[in-house]
Amino acid sequence: VPFTNVVYIEQSDFRIKDSKDYYGLAPGKSVLL
């Protein structure tokens, strides 16, 4: 699978404010593919 510098995600998979029970993408948080 080729990777590029741009990643498109759903708006519902990202939050500006992280919470302990949220497992999506947020600032300062690592996620796995």
Short mmCIF file of C-alpha atoms in Angstrom, two decimals:
data_model
loop_
_atom_site.label_atom_id
_atom_site.label_comp_id
_atom_site.label_asym_id
_atom_site.label_seq_id
_atom_site.Cartn_x
_atom_site.Cartn_y
_atom_site.Cartn_z
CA VAL A 1 0.00 0.00 0.00
CA PRO A 2 1.61 3.30 -1.02
CA PHE A 3 1.56 6.12 1.52
CA THR A 4 1.49 9.87 0.82
CA ASN A 5 1.96 13.06 2.86
CA VAL A 6 -1.82 13.62 2.98
CA VAL A 7 -4.24 11.57 5.07
CA TYR A 8 -8.00 12.01 4.76
CA ILE A 9 -10.16 11.12 7.78
CA GLU A 10 -13.81 11.45 8.69
CA GLN A 11 -14.70 14.53 10.72
CA SER A 12 -16.17 12.26 13.41
CA ASP A 13 -12.75 10.56 13.85
CA PHE A 14 -11.07 13.77 15.11
CA ARG A 15 -11.63 15.90 18.21
CA ILE A 16 -9.92 19.13 19.26
CA LYS A 17 -10.53 18.28 22.95
CA ASP A 18 -9.49 14.78 23.92
CA SER A 19 -11.23 12.71 26.58
CA LYS A 20 -10.19 9.51 28.34
CA ASP A 21 -12.90 7.38 26.68
CA TYR A 22 -12.25 8.68 23.13
CA TYR A 23 -10.03 6.44 20.96
CA GLY A 24 -9.88 8.56 17.80
CA LEU A 25 -7.39 11.17 16.63
CA ALA A 26 -6.78 14.19 18.88
CA PRO A 27 -3.90 16.67 19.35
CA GLY A 28 -0.97 15.03 21.17
CA LYS A 29 -2.45 11.54 20.84
CA SER A 30 -1.11 8.56 18.87
CA VAL A 31 -3.41 6.20 17.00
CA LEU A 32 -2.75 2.96 15.13
CA LEU A 33 -3.75 2.13 11.58
#
